[in-house]
PDB file of C-alpha atoms in Angstrom:
ATOM      1  CA  MET A   1      22.825 -13.285  11.062  1.00 49.00           C
ATOM      2  CA  LYS A   2      25.483 -12.649   8.114  1.00 54.00           C
ATOM      3  CA  ASN A   3      29.173 -12.750   9.366  1.00 62.00           C
ATOM      4  CA  LYS A   4      29.897  -9.121   9.400  1.00 65.00           C
ATOM      5  CA  PRO A   5      26.829  -8.340  11.490  1.00 72.00           C
ATOM      6  CA  LEU A   6      27.809 -11.212  13.642  1.00 76.00           C
ATOM      7  CA  ALA A   7      31.296 -10.039  14.049  1.00 82.00           C
ATOM      8  CA  LEU A   8      30.254  -6.812  15.125  1.00 84.00           C
ATOM      9  CA  ALA A   9      27.901  -7.937  17.370  1.00 84.00           C
ATOM     10  CA  TRP A  10      30.347  -9.993  19.368  1.00 86.00           C
ATOM     11  CA  PHE A  11      32.760  -7.256  19.190  1.00 88.00           C
ATOM     12  CA  LEU A  12      30.319  -4.887  20.707  1.00 89.00           C
ATOM     13  CA  LEU A  13      29.229  -7.537  23.250  1.00 88.00           C
ATOM     14  CA  ILE A  14      32.504  -7.782  24.555  1.00 89.00           C
ATOM     15  CA  ILE A  15      33.174  -3.953  24.914  1.00 90.00           C
ATOM     16  CA  LEU A  16      29.756  -3.974  26.740  1.00 89.00           C
ATOM     17  CA  SER A  17      30.843  -6.657  28.900  1.00 88.00           C
ATOM     18  CA  LEU A  18      33.897  -5.029  30.305  1.00 90.00           C
ATOM     19  CA  ILE A  19      31.915  -1.638  31.025  1.00 91.00           C
ATOM     20  CA  TRP A  20      28.947  -3.590  32.798  1.00 86.00           C
ATOM     21  CA  GLY A  21      31.453  -6.001  34.532  1.00 89.00           C
ATOM     22  CA  SER A  22      33.338  -2.988  35.845  1.00 92.00           C
ATOM     23  CA  SER A  23      29.986  -1.014  37.203  1.00 91.00           C
ATOM     24  CA  PHE A  24      29.553  -3.280  40.260  1.00 92.00           C
ATOM     25  CA  ILE A  25      32.992  -2.070  41.844  1.00 93.00           C
ATOM     26  CA  LEU A  26      32.068   1.492  40.952  1.00 94.00           C
ATOM     27  CA  ILE A  27      28.877   1.108  42.788  1.00 95.00           C
ATOM     28  CA  LYS A  28      30.615  -0.461  45.619  1.00 93.00           C
ATOM     29  CA  LYS A  29      32.911   2.668  45.636  1.00 94.00           C
ATOM     30  CA  GLY A  30      29.832   4.928  45.455  1.00 94.00           C
ATOM     31  CA  LEU A  31      28.364   3.397  48.394  1.00 95.00           C
ATOM     32  CA  LEU A  32      31.440   3.994  50.646  1.00 93.00           C
ATOM     33  CA  ALA A  33      30.022   7.684  51.159  1.00 93.00           C
ATOM     34  CA  LEU A  34      26.231   7.813  49.278  1.00 93.00           C
ATOM     35  CA  SER A  35      23.398   6.024  50.478  1.00 94.00           C
ATOM     36  CA  SER A  36      21.651   3.598  47.884  1.00 95.00           C
ATOM     37  CA  GLY A  37      19.114   6.053  46.700  1.00 95.00           C
ATOM     38  CA  GLU A  38      21.826   8.603  45.924  1.00 96.00           C
ATOM     39  CA  VAL A  39      23.725   6.078  44.178  1.00 96.00           C
ATOM     40  CA  GLY A  40      20.582   4.964  42.025  1.00 96.00           C
ATOM     41  CA  ALA A  41      19.376   8.541  41.072  1.00 96.00           C
ATOM     42  CA  LEU A  42      22.644  10.065  40.918  1.00 96.00           C
ATOM     43  CA  ARG A  43      23.558   7.384  37.924  1.00 94.00           C
ATOM     44  CA  ILE A  44      20.460   7.953  35.886  1.00 95.00           C
ATOM     45  CA  LEU A  45      20.810  11.988  36.330  1.00 96.00           C
ATOM     46  CA  ALA A  46      24.367  11.485  35.067  1.00 95.00           C
ATOM     47  CA  ALA A  47      23.482   9.436  32.122  1.00 93.00           C
ATOM     48  CA  SER A  48      20.505  11.613  31.509  1.00 94.00           C
ATOM     49  CA  LEU A  49      22.501  15.080  31.230  1.00 95.00           C
ATOM     50  CA  PHE A  50      25.008  13.545  29.218  1.00 94.00           C
ATOM     51  CA  LEU A  51      22.796  12.569  26.418  1.00 93.00           C
ATOM     52  CA  LEU A  52      20.617  15.415  26.714  1.00 93.00           C
ATOM     53  CA  PRO A  53      21.933  17.518  23.687  1.00 92.00           C
ATOM     54  CA  VAL A  54      21.040  14.358  21.650  1.00 89.00           C
ATOM     55  CA  ALA A  55      17.690  13.514  23.166  1.00 92.00           C
ATOM     56  CA  ILE A  56      16.326  17.075  22.777  1.00 91.00           C
ATOM     57  CA  PRO A  57      16.560  17.698  18.662  1.00 89.00           C
ATOM     58  CA  ASN A  58      15.229  14.003  18.388  1.00 86.00           C
ATOM     59  CA  VAL A  59      12.236  13.656  20.884  1.00 87.00           C
ATOM     60  CA  LYS A  60      10.038  15.547  18.453  1.00 84.00           C
ATOM     61  CA  LYS A  61      10.876  13.041  15.815  1.00 84.00           C
ATOM     62  CA  ILE A  62       9.334  10.271  17.696  1.00 89.00           C
ATOM     63  CA  PRO A  63       6.119   8.817  16.561  1.00 87.00           C
ATOM     64  CA  ARG A  64       3.367   9.313  19.189  1.00 87.00           C
ATOM     65  CA  ASP A  65       2.794   5.644  19.395  1.00 88.00           C
ATOM     66  CA  ARG A  66       6.114   5.048  20.417  1.00 90.00           C
ATOM     67  CA  ILE A  67       6.452   7.216  23.270  1.00 92.00           C
ATOM     68  CA  LYS A  68       4.829   4.762  25.970  1.00 93.00           C
ATOM     69  CA  PHE A  69       7.515   2.211  25.176  1.00 94.00           C
ATOM     70  CA  LEU A  70      10.396   4.752  25.168  1.00 94.00           C
ATOM     71  CA  ILE A  71       9.043   5.737  28.617  1.00 95.00           C
ATOM     72  CA  SER A  72       8.798   1.846  29.526  1.00 94.00           C
ATOM     73  CA  VAL A  73      12.647   1.435  28.404  1.00 94.00           C
ATOM     74  CA  GLY A  74      13.616   4.364  30.806  1.00 95.00           C
ATOM     75  CA  PHE A  75      12.175   2.766  33.738  1.00 96.00           C
ATOM     76  CA  VAL A  76      12.422  -0.831  33.485  1.00 95.00           C
ATOM     77  CA  GLY A  77      15.623  -0.793  31.639  1.00 91.00           C
ATOM     78  CA  SER A  78      17.699   1.821  33.615  1.00 92.00           C
ATOM     79  CA  LEU A  79      15.914   3.675  36.651  1.00 95.00           C
ATOM     80  CA  LEU A  80      14.500   0.710  38.289  1.00 96.00           C
ATOM     81  CA  PRO A  81      17.537  -1.502  37.938  1.00 95.00           C
ATOM     82  CA  SER A  82      19.724   1.230  39.249  1.00 95.00           C
ATOM     83  CA  PHE A  83      18.070   1.545  42.604  1.00 96.00           C
ATOM     84  CA  LEU A  84      17.541  -2.133  42.831  1.00 96.00           C
ATOM     85  CA  PHE A  85      21.270  -2.945  42.255  1.00 94.00           C
ATOM     86  CA  ALA A  86      22.326  -0.055  44.450  1.00 95.00           C
ATOM     87  CA  ILE A  87      20.354  -1.262  47.288  1.00 95.00           C
ATOM     88  CA  ALA A  88      21.198  -5.045  46.725  1.00 91.00           C
ATOM     89  CA  GLN A  89      24.879  -4.034  47.112  1.00 91.00           C
ATOM     90  CA  THR A  90      24.594  -2.630  50.585  1.00 90.00           C
ATOM     91  CA  GLN A  91      24.603  -6.371  51.460  1.00 83.00           C
ATOM     92  CA  VAL A  92      25.755  -8.409  48.854  1.00 80.00           C
ATOM     93  CA  PRO A  93      29.424  -8.363  47.411  1.00 81.00           C
ATOM     94  CA  SER A  94      30.323  -6.493  44.093  1.00 86.00           C
ATOM     95  CA  SER A  95      31.618  -9.655  42.542  1.00 80.00           C
ATOM     96  CA  ILE A  96      28.219 -11.655  43.491  1.00 78.00           C
ATOM     97  CA  THR A  97      26.082  -8.697  42.207  1.00 82.00           C
ATOM     98  CA  GLY A  98      27.679  -9.186  38.863  1.00 81.00           C
ATOM     99  CA  VAL A  99      27.125 -13.126  38.845  1.00 76.00           C
ATOM    100  CA  MET A 100      23.325 -12.686  39.307  1.00 76.00           C
ATOM    101  CA  ASN A 101      23.186 -10.929  36.125  1.00 76.00           C
ATOM    102  CA  ALA A 102      23.604 -14.239  34.297  1.00 73.00           C
ATOM    103  CA  VAL A 103      19.907 -15.093  35.159  1.00 76.00           C
ATOM    104  CA  THR A 104      18.648 -12.296  32.803  1.00 78.00           C
ATOM    105  CA  PRO A 105      18.806 -14.851  29.776  1.00 74.00           C
ATOM    106  CA  ILE A 106      16.187 -17.179  31.793  1.00 73.00           C
ATOM    107  CA  PHE A 107      13.840 -14.381  32.218  1.00 77.00           C
ATOM    108  CA  THR A 108      14.283 -13.154  28.883  1.00 78.00           C
ATOM    109  CA  VAL A 109      13.485 -16.649  27.440  1.00 75.00           C
ATOM    110  CA  LEU A 110      10.342 -16.658  29.430  1.00 75.00           C
ATOM    111  CA  VAL A 111       9.060 -12.859  28.850  1.00 80.00           C
ATOM    112  CA  GLY A 112       9.292 -13.920  24.959  1.00 77.00           C
ATOM    113  CA  TYR A 113       7.774 -17.377  25.111  1.00 75.00           C
ATOM    114  CA  LEU A 114       5.126 -16.029  27.243  1.00 77.00           C
ATOM    115  CA  PHE A 115       4.149 -12.590  25.895  1.00 79.00           C
ATOM    116  CA  TYR A 116       5.673 -12.501  22.329  1.00 75.00           C
ATOM    117  CA  LYS A 117       5.026 -16.207  21.335  1.00 74.00           C
ATOM    118  CA  GLN A 118       8.758 -16.777  20.518  1.00 75.00           C
ATOM    119  CA  LYS A 119       9.921 -20.187  19.717  1.00 76.00           C
ATOM    120  CA  TYR A 120      13.094 -21.554  20.977  1.00 76.00           C
ATOM    121  CA  THR A 121      15.392 -24.695  19.957  1.00 79.00           C
ATOM    122  CA  SER A 122      16.210 -26.854  22.532  1.00 83.00           C
ATOM    123  CA  ARG A 123      19.709 -25.985  21.945  1.00 81.00           C
ATOM    124  CA  VAL A 124      18.919 -22.364  23.129  1.00 80.00           C
ATOM    125  CA  PHE A 125      17.337 -23.693  26.219  1.00 82.00           C
ATOM    126  CA  LEU A 126      20.182 -26.192  26.875  1.00 87.00           C
ATOM    127  CA  GLY A 127      22.881 -23.375  26.660  1.00 80.00           C
ATOM    128  CA  VAL A 128      20.962 -21.093  28.912  1.00 79.00           C
ATOM    129  CA  ILE A 129      20.440 -24.222  31.611  1.00 86.00           C
ATOM    130  CA  ILE A 130      24.378 -24.658  31.555  1.00 86.00           C
ATOM    131  CA  GLY A 131      25.041 -20.916  31.934  1.00 78.00           C
ATOM    132  CA  PHE A 132      22.515 -20.974  34.596  1.00 80.00           C
ATOM    133  CA  VAL A 133      24.107 -23.988  36.492  1.00 86.00           C
ATOM    134  CA  GLY A 134      27.509 -21.822  36.298  1.00 80.00           C
ATOM    135  CA  SER A 135      25.874 -18.886  37.836  1.00 76.00           C
ATOM    136  CA  VAL A 136      24.079 -20.812  40.637  1.00 79.00           C
ATOM    137  CA  VAL A 137      27.679 -22.096  41.682  1.00 81.00           C
ATOM    138  CA  LEU A 138      28.940 -18.752  41.637  1.00 73.00           C
ATOM    139  CA  ILE A 139      26.157 -17.403  43.626  1.00 74.00           C
ATOM    140  CA  LEU A 140      26.171 -20.128  46.230  1.00 78.00           C
ATOM    141  CA  THR A 141      30.080 -19.713  46.624  1.00 74.00           C
ATOM    142  CA  GLY A 142      31.016 -17.386  49.284  1.00 65.00           C
ATOM    143  CA  ALA A 143      34.952 -15.992  49.244  1.00 61.00           C
ATOM    144  CA  ASP A 144      35.922 -18.609  51.536  1.00 67.00           C
ATOM    145  CA  GLY A 145      34.239 -21.413  49.313  1.00 67.00           C
ATOM    146  CA  ASN A 146      31.367 -21.827  51.856  1.00 72.00           C
ATOM    147  CA  ILE A 147      27.852 -21.546  50.746  1.00 75.00           C
ATOM    148  CA  LYS A 148      25.990 -18.498  51.766  1.00 73.00           C
ATOM    149  CA  VAL A 149      22.636 -17.196  51.162  1.00 67.00           C
ATOM    150  CA  ASN A 150      21.483 -13.328  51.180  1.00 64.00           C
ATOM    151  CA  TYR A 151      17.969 -12.251  50.649  1.00 73.00           C
ATOM    152  CA  TYR A 152      19.183  -9.189  49.301  1.00 81.00           C
ATOM    153  CA  ILE A 153      19.917 -11.076  46.006  1.00 79.00           C
ATOM    154  CA  LEU A 154      15.995 -11.030  45.455  1.00 83.00           C
ATOM    155  CA  TYR A 155      16.427  -7.295  44.588  1.00 90.00           C
ATOM    156  CA  ILE A 156      18.900  -8.413  41.851  1.00 86.00           C
ATOM    157  CA  LEU A 157      16.668 -10.795  40.725  1.00 83.00           C
ATOM    158  CA  LEU A 158      14.011  -8.433  40.255  1.00 91.00           C
ATOM    159  CA  ALA A 159      16.127  -6.096  38.357  1.00 93.00           C
ATOM    160  CA  THR A 160      17.036  -9.041  35.950  1.00 86.00           C
ATOM    161  CA  ILE A 161      13.262  -9.430  34.976  1.00 88.00           C
ATOM    162  CA  PHE A 162      13.003  -5.907  34.391  1.00 93.00           C
ATOM    163  CA  TYR A 163      16.160  -6.128  32.145  1.00 89.00           C
ATOM    164  CA  ALA A 164      14.425  -9.092  30.375  1.00 87.00           C
ATOM    165  CA  LEU A 165      11.301  -6.893  29.614  1.00 90.00           C
ATOM    166  CA  ASN A 166      13.432  -4.139  28.363  1.00 90.00           C
ATOM    167  CA  LEU A 167      15.247  -6.603  26.061  1.00 84.00           C
ATOM    168  CA  ASN A 168      11.650  -7.616  24.332  1.00 86.00           C
ATOM    169  CA  ILE A 169      10.261  -4.329  24.332  1.00 89.00           C
ATOM    170  CA  ILE A 170      13.340  -2.746  22.191  1.00 87.00           C
ATOM    171  CA  LYS A 171      13.272  -5.894  20.085  1.00 83.00           C
ATOM    172  CA  PHE A 172       9.491  -6.110  19.459  1.00 85.00           C
ATOM    173  CA  HIS A 173       8.560  -2.330  19.699  1.00 87.00           C
ATOM    174  CA  LEU A 174      11.543  -0.082  18.918  1.00 87.00           C
ATOM    175  CA  GLN A 175      13.461  -1.928  16.333  1.00 82.00           C
ATOM    176  CA  ASP A 176      13.302   0.820  13.766  1.00 83.00           C
ATOM    177  CA  LEU A 177      14.870   3.164  16.086  1.00 85.00           C
ATOM    178  CA  LYS A 178      18.409   4.017  16.378  1.00 82.00           C
ATOM    179  CA  ALA A 179      20.573   2.834  19.314  1.00 78.00           C
ATOM    180  CA  LEU A 180      21.285   6.488  20.265  1.00 83.00           C
ATOM    181  CA  THR A 181      17.636   7.427  19.826  1.00 88.00           C
ATOM    182  CA  ILE A 182      16.437   4.846  22.184  1.00 89.00           C
ATOM    183  CA  THR A 183      18.980   5.387  24.952  1.00 87.00           C
ATOM    184  CA  SER A 184      18.823   9.243  25.023  1.00 91.00           C
ATOM    185  CA  ILE A 185      15.173   9.940  24.797  1.00 94.00           C
ATOM    186  CA  SER A 186      14.329   6.921  27.205  1.00 94.00           C
ATOM    187  CA  LEU A 187      16.704   8.503  29.620  1.00 93.00           C
ATOM    188  CA  LEU A 188      15.115  11.839  29.132  1.00 94.00           C
ATOM    189  CA  PHE A 189      12.109  10.784  30.527  1.00 95.00           C
ATOM    190  CA  VAL A 190      13.295   9.252  33.593  1.00 96.00           C
ATOM    191  CA  GLY A 191      16.474  12.007  34.124  1.00 96.00           C
ATOM    192  CA  PRO A 192      13.771  14.486  35.853  1.00 96.00           C
ATOM    193  CA  VAL A 193      12.339  11.693  38.156  1.00 97.00           C
ATOM    194  CA  ALA A 194      16.073  10.897  39.365  1.00 97.00           C
ATOM    195  CA  ALA A 195      16.765  14.643  39.971  1.00 97.00           C
ATOM    196  CA  VAL A 196      13.840  15.249  42.031  1.00 97.00           C
ATOM    197  CA  TYR A 197      14.464  12.262  43.997  1.00 97.00           C
ATOM    198  CA  LEU A 198      18.074  13.026  44.456  1.00 96.00           C
ATOM    199  CA  PHE A 199      17.698  16.830  45.511  1.00 95.00           C
ATOM    200  CA  GLY A 200      14.214  16.513  47.030  1.00 93.00           C
ATOM    201  CA  CYS A 201      14.377  13.022  48.906  1.00 93.00           C
ATOM    202  CA  THR A 202      17.993  12.715  49.865  1.00 93.00           C
ATOM    203  CA  PRO A 203      20.572  14.731  51.676  1.00 92.00           C
ATOM    204  CA  PHE A 204      22.869  14.503  48.471  1.00 92.00           C
ATOM    205  CA  THR A 205      23.679  18.448  48.676  1.00 90.00           C
ATOM    206  CA  ASP A 206      24.616  18.237  52.331  1.00 88.00           C
ATOM    207  CA  HIS A 207      26.815  15.278  51.477  1.00 85.00           C
ATOM    208  CA  LEU A 208      28.591  17.215  48.735  1.00 86.00           C
ATOM    209  CA  LEU A 209      29.548  19.866  51.662  1.00 83.00           C
ATOM    210  CA  GLU A 210      31.472  16.987  53.541  1.00 80.00           C
ATOM    211  CA  GLY A 211      33.879  16.775  50.732  1.00 75.00           C
ATOM    212  CA  GLY A 212      36.726  13.851  51.225  1.00 81.00           C
ATOM    213  CA  GLN A 213      35.285  10.466  50.425  1.00 88.00           C
ATOM    214  CA  VAL A 214      31.966  11.988  49.233  1.00 90.00           C
ATOM    215  CA  PHE A 215      33.871  13.647  46.364  1.00 91.00           C
ATOM    216  CA  TRP A 216      35.325  10.192  45.137  1.00 93.00           C
ATOM    217  CA  SER A 217      32.348   8.433  45.574  1.00 94.00           C
ATOM    218  CA  THR A 218      29.938  10.899  43.631  1.00 94.00           C
ATOM    219  CA  GLY A 219      32.849  10.880  40.972  1.00 94.00           C
ATOM    220  CA  ALA A 220      32.483   7.090  40.814  1.00 94.00           C
ATOM    221  CA  ILE A 221      28.728   6.991  40.252  1.00 95.00           C
ATOM    222  CA  ILE A 222      29.090   9.890  37.299  1.00 95.00           C
ATOM    223  CA  LEU A 223      31.415   8.020  35.526  1.00 94.00           C
ATOM    224  CA  LEU A 224      29.376   4.881  36.115  1.00 93.00           C
ATOM    225  CA  GLY A 225      26.090   6.788  34.601  1.00 92.00           C
ATOM    226  CA  VAL A 226      28.124   8.322  31.571  1.00 92.00           C
ATOM    227  CA  LEU A 227      30.177   5.254  30.622  1.00 90.00           C
ATOM    228  CA  GLY A 228      28.160   2.346  32.653  1.00 87.00           C
ATOM    229  CA  THR A 229      24.821   3.669  31.619  1.00 82.00           C
ATOM    230  CA  ALA A 230      24.713   6.166  28.864  1.00 84.00           C
ATOM    231  CA  ILE A 231      27.327   4.478  26.414  1.00 87.00           C
ATOM    232  CA  ALA A 232      26.876   1.129  27.495  1.00 85.00           C
ATOM    233  CA  LEU A 233      23.072   1.324  26.564  1.00 80.00           C
ATOM    234  CA  ILE A 234      23.682   2.888  23.341  1.00 81.00           C
ATOM    235  CA  ILE A 235      26.043  -0.359  22.400  1.00 86.00           C
ATOM    236  CA  PHE A 236      23.395  -2.584  24.135  1.00 80.00           C
ATOM    237  CA  ASN A 237      20.692  -1.437  22.197  1.00 75.00           C
ATOM    238  CA  HIS A 238      22.739  -1.582  18.955  1.00 80.00           C
ATOM    239  CA  ILE A 239      23.289  -5.120  19.679  1.00 83.00           C
ATOM    240  CA  VAL A 240      19.766  -5.746  20.104  1.00 77.00           C
ATOM    241  CA  ARG A 241      19.012  -4.264  16.650  1.00 76.00           C
ATOM    242  CA  LEU A 242      21.677  -6.382  14.950  1.00 80.00           C
ATOM    243  CA  THR A 243      20.852  -9.786  16.668  1.00 78.00           C
ATOM    244  CA  ASP A 244      18.042 -10.776  18.890  1.00 74.00           C
ATOM    245  CA  PRO A 245      17.076 -10.712  22.692  1.00 67.00           C
ATOM    246  CA  VAL A 246      19.080 -13.924  23.909  1.00 67.00           C
ATOM    247  CA  PHE A 247      21.967 -13.019  22.151  1.00 76.00           C
ATOM    248  CA  THR A 248      22.063  -9.533  23.960  1.00 73.00           C
ATOM    249  CA  SER A 249      21.380 -10.738  27.042  1.00 67.00           C
ATOM    250  CA  SER A 250      24.330 -13.257  26.969  1.00 70.00           C
ATOM    251  CA  VAL A 251      26.637 -10.061  27.918  1.00 76.00           C
ATOM    252  CA  THR A 252      25.325 -11.243  31.566  1.00 69.00           C
ATOM    253  CA  TYR A 253      27.278 -14.319  31.208  1.00 71.00           C
ATOM    254  CA  PHE A 254      30.618 -12.290  30.869  1.00 80.00           C
ATOM    255  CA  ILE A 255      29.906  -9.711  33.441  1.00 82.00           C
ATOM    256  CA  PRO A 256      30.436 -11.990  36.227  1.00 78.00           C
ATOM    257  CA  ILE A 257      33.899 -13.077  34.993  1.00 82.00           C
ATOM    258  CA  ILE A 258      34.843  -9.106  34.843  1.00 88.00           C
ATOM    259  CA  ALA A 259      32.917  -8.197  38.158  1.00 87.00           C
ATOM    260  CA  VAL A 260      34.703 -11.213  39.802  1.00 82.00           C
ATOM    261  CA  LEU A 261      38.207 -10.185  38.637  1.00 87.00           C
ATOM    262  CA  TRP A 262      37.485  -6.499  39.857  1.00 89.00           C
ATOM    263  CA  GLY A 263      36.467  -8.054  43.105  1.00 86.00           C
ATOM    264  CA  LEU A 264      39.576  -9.941  43.345  1.00 84.00           C
ATOM    265  CA  PHE A 265      41.816  -6.875  42.637  1.00 87.00           C
ATOM    266  CA  ASP A 266      39.767  -5.195  45.432  1.00 88.00           C
ATOM    267  CA  GLY A 267      40.666  -7.826  47.907  1.00 82.00           C
ATOM    268  CA  GLU A 268      37.933 -10.426  47.350  1.00 77.00           C
ATOM    269  CA  ARG A 269      39.120 -14.141  46.974  1.00 74.00           C
ATOM    270  CA  LEU A 270      38.447 -16.637  44.566  1.00 72.00           C
ATOM    271  CA  VAL A 271      38.179 -20.215  45.165  1.00 77.00           C
ATOM    272  CA  LEU A 272      38.177 -23.153  42.685  1.00 82.00           C
ATOM    273  CA  LEU A 273      34.280 -23.032  42.652  1.00 80.00           C
ATOM    274  CA  HIS A 274      34.402 -20.003  41.182  1.00 76.00           C
ATOM    275  CA  PHE A 275      36.446 -20.818  38.114  1.00 80.00           C
ATOM    276  CA  MET A 276      34.171 -23.669  37.580  1.00 84.00           C
ATOM    277  CA  GLY A 277      31.120 -21.778  37.564  1.00 79.00           C
ATOM    278  CA  MET A 278      32.623 -19.209  35.119  1.00 77.00           C
ATOM    279  CA  LEU A 279      33.667 -22.208  32.759  1.00 82.00           C
ATOM    280  CA  PHE A 280      29.907 -23.259  32.625  1.00 85.00           C
ATOM    281  CA  ILE A 281      28.732 -19.836  31.925  1.00 76.00           C
ATOM    282  CA  VAL A 282      31.155 -19.492  29.070  1.00 74.00           C
ATOM    283  CA  LEU A 283      30.181 -22.766  27.740  1.00 82.00           C
ATOM    284  CA  GLY A 284      26.295 -21.913  28.172  1.00 78.00           C
ATOM    285  CA  VAL A 285      26.946 -18.918  26.109  1.00 71.00           C
ATOM    286  CA  PHE A 286      28.502 -20.775  23.207  1.00 74.00           C
ATOM    287  CA  ILE A 287      25.975 -23.321  22.799  1.00 80.00           C
ATOM    288  CA  ALA A 288      23.171 -21.046  23.098  1.00 71.00           C
ATOM    289  CA  ASN A 289      24.314 -18.760  20.593  1.00 63.00           C
ATOM    290  CA  ARG A 290      26.222 -21.074  18.271  1.00 62.00           C
ATOM    291  CA  ARG A 291      25.191 -20.839  14.503  1.00 54.00           C
TER     292      ARG A 291
END
């Protein structure tokens, strides 16, 4: 990358980290009064409706051979992870959920290597490994400093695999499309699915009649959908087009830092091992993306 695109990519990466790092505390607040299914569906529906005015005029301009990839992006990059993260956070603290995002680069490299014949230098693998070590330290460190294992983390791991697939699909099949186009149209395809599930398979309408905390939880998830999904995905897809999947997935190294800080603000504790883990994560990002 040239200097200007690189500087822009880093700026967008920081903004995206702040947005997505805050998404887990919003999910936590949403789950106070809504089910995991309601949270996942409402998030996607809000994002889809927000970008509907952009998607409709552009959908007819998309070549037919790209439609299948945009549908894939909608499902593996948005819909399925939204449900998986919501389910996971019913049993996993928001800070730890944010930390688990950091394994995405591992799967990104593996998907690129196995399915797209991508070649990576030893430096990239070294950086990813160091970042992963930091992530493991955070994952295994509970609020009291003791080691804790939660099988709901498997839902988060599956979500990160979907994110890795999404990164490579955008880079290798949708590179020539604008970030706003990719985001709006991919959400257009999954928005109706989320709406059918939300209003047909959950008691969301009845919950709204309860008022009180339900309104606050609903507002948190709508904000998450608009800011943390729609706007964030525009930024995310633009970074993919500017750089490469490994650089873009590095956002998941910064997300744990923001997520843990939000957790601290919300009453969760941090111990020395948390800070050690975050240090390893930042170091891994630097090594993997050093030009």
